[in-house]
Backbone as JSON, one array per atom type, in Angstrom:
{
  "sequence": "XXXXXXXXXXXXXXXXXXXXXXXXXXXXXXXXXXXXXXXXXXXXXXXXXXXXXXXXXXXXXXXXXXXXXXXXX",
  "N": [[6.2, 9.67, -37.57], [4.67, 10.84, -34.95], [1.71, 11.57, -33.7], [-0.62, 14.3, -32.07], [-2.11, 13.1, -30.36], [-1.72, 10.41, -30.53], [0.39, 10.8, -28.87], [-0.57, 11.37, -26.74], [-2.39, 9.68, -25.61], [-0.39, 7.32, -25.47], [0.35, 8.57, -23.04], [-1.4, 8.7, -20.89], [-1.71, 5.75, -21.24], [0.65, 4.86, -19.64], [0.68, 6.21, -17.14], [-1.35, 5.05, -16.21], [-0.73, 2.29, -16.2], [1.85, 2.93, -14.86], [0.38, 3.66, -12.55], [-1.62, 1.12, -11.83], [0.72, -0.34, -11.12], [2.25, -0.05, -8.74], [-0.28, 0.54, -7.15], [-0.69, -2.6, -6.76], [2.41, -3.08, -5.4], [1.76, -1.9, -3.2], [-0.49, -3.64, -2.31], [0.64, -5.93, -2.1], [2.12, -5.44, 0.35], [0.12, -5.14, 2.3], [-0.87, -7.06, 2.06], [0.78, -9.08, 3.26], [0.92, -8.56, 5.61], [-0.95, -8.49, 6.39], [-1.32, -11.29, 7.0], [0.83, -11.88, 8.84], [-0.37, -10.46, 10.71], [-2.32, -11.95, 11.08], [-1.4, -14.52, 11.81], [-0.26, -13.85, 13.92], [-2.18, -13.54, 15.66], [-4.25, -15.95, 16.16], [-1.74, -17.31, 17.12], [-0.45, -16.39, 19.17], [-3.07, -15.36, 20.69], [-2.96, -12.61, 20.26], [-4.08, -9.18, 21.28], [-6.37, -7.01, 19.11], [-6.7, -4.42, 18.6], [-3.89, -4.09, 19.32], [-2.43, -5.34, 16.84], [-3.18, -4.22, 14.98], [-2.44, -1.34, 15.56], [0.58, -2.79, 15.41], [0.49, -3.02, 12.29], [0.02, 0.02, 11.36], [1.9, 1.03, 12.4], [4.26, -0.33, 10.74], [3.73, 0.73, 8.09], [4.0, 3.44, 8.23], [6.43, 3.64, 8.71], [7.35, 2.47, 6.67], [6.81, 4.84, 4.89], [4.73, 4.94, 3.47], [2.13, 5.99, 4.45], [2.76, 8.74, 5.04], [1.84, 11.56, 3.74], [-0.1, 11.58, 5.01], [0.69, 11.8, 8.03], [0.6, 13.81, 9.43], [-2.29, 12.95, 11.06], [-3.31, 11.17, 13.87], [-3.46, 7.49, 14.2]],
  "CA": [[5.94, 10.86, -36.76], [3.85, 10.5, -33.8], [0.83, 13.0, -33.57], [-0.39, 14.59, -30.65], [-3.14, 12.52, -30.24], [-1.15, 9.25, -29.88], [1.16, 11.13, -28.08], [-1.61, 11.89, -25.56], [-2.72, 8.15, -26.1], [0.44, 6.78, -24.64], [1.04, 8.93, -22.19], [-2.32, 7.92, -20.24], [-1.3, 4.18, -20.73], [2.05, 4.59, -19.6], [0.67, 6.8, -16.46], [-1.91, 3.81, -15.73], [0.33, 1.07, -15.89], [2.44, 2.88, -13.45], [-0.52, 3.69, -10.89], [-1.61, -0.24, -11.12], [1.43, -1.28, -10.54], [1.87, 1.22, -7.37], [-1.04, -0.05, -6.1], [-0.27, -3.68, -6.75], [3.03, -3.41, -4.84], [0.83, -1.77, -1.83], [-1.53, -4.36, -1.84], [1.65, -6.96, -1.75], [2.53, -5.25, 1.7], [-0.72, -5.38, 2.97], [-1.11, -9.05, 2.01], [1.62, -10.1, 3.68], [1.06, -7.88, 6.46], [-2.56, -8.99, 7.33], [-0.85, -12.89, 7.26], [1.37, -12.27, 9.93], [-1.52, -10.68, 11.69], [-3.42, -13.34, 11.4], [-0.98, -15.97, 12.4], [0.05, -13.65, 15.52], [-4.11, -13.5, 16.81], [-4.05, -16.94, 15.84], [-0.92, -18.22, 18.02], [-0.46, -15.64, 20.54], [-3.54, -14.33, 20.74], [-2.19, -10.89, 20.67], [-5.29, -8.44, 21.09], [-7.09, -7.03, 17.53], [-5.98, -3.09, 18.6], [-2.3, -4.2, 18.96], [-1.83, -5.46, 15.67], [-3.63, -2.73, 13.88], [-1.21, -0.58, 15.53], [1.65, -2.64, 14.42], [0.31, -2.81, 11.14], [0.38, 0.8, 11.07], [3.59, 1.52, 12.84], [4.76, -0.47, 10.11], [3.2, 1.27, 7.31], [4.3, 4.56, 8.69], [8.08, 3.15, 8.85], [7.81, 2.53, 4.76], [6.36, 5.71, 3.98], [3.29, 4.58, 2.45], [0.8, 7.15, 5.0], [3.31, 9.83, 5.1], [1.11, 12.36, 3.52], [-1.22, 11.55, 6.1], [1.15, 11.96, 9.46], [-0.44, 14.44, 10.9], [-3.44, 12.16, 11.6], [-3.0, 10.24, 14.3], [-3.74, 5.97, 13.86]],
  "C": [[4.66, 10.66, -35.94], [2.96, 11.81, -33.58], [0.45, 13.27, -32.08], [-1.35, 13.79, -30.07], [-2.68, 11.17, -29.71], [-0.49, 9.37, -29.07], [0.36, 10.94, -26.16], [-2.11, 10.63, -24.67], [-1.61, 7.69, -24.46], [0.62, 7.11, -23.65], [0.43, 8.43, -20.94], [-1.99, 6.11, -20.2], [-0.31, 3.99, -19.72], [1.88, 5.33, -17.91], [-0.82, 5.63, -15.54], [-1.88, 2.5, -15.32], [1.29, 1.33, -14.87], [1.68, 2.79, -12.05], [-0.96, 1.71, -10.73], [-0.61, -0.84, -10.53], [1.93, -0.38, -8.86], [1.27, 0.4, -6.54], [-1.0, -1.75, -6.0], [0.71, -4.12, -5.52], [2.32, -2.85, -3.46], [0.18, -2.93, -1.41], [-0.92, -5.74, -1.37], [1.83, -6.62, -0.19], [1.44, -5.44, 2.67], [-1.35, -6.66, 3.13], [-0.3, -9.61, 3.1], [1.57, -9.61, 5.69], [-0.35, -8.82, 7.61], [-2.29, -10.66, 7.7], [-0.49, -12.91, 8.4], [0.68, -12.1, 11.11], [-2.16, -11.34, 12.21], [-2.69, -14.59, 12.22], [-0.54, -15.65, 14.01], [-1.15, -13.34, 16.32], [-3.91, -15.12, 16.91], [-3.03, -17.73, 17.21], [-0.71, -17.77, 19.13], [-1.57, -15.08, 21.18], [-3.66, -12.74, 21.15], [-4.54, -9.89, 20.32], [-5.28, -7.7, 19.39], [-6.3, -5.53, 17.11], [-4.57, -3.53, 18.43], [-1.94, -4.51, 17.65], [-2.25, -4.83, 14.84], [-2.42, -2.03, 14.37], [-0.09, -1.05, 14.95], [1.67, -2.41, 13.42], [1.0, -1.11, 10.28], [1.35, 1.72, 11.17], [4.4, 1.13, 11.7], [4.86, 0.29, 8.8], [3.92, 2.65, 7.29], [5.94, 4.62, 8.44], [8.64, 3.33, 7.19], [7.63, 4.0, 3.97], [5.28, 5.92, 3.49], [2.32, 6.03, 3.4], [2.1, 8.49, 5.7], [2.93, 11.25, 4.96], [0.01, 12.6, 4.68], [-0.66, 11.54, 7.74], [1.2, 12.52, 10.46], [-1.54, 14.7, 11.42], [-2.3, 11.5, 12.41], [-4.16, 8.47, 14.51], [-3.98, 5.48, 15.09]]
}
């Protein structure tokens, strides 16, 4: 029998392990994101503003700054 205490216990692990991993898979999109950036300043030199915007056109596309969409980027 599980008291409330462990109950309480787990629930915080189990609600911490989801937010790292959350932010984990964010930080995957933004990894891969800032690469292609880099390789399109890099080969095209595409200006610094344009690929922030794509960045965040993209961003915007997944969902991720949804809460935040009526700021404008």
């Amino acid at each position: 029998m599980m008291s409330i205490f462990h109950y309480l216990l787990l629930k915080i692990v189990m609600i911490t392990i989801i937010n790292y991993i959350h932010i984990w898979y964010c930080q995957i999109y933004i990894c891969q994101y800032v690469v292609r950036a880099t390789i399109l300043h890099t080969k095209f030199m595409v200006d610094n503003e344009m690929i922030i915007n794509i960045i965040l056109r993209y961003f915007r596309t997944k969902g991720i700054f949804n809460e935040y969409s009526k700021f404008r980027f």
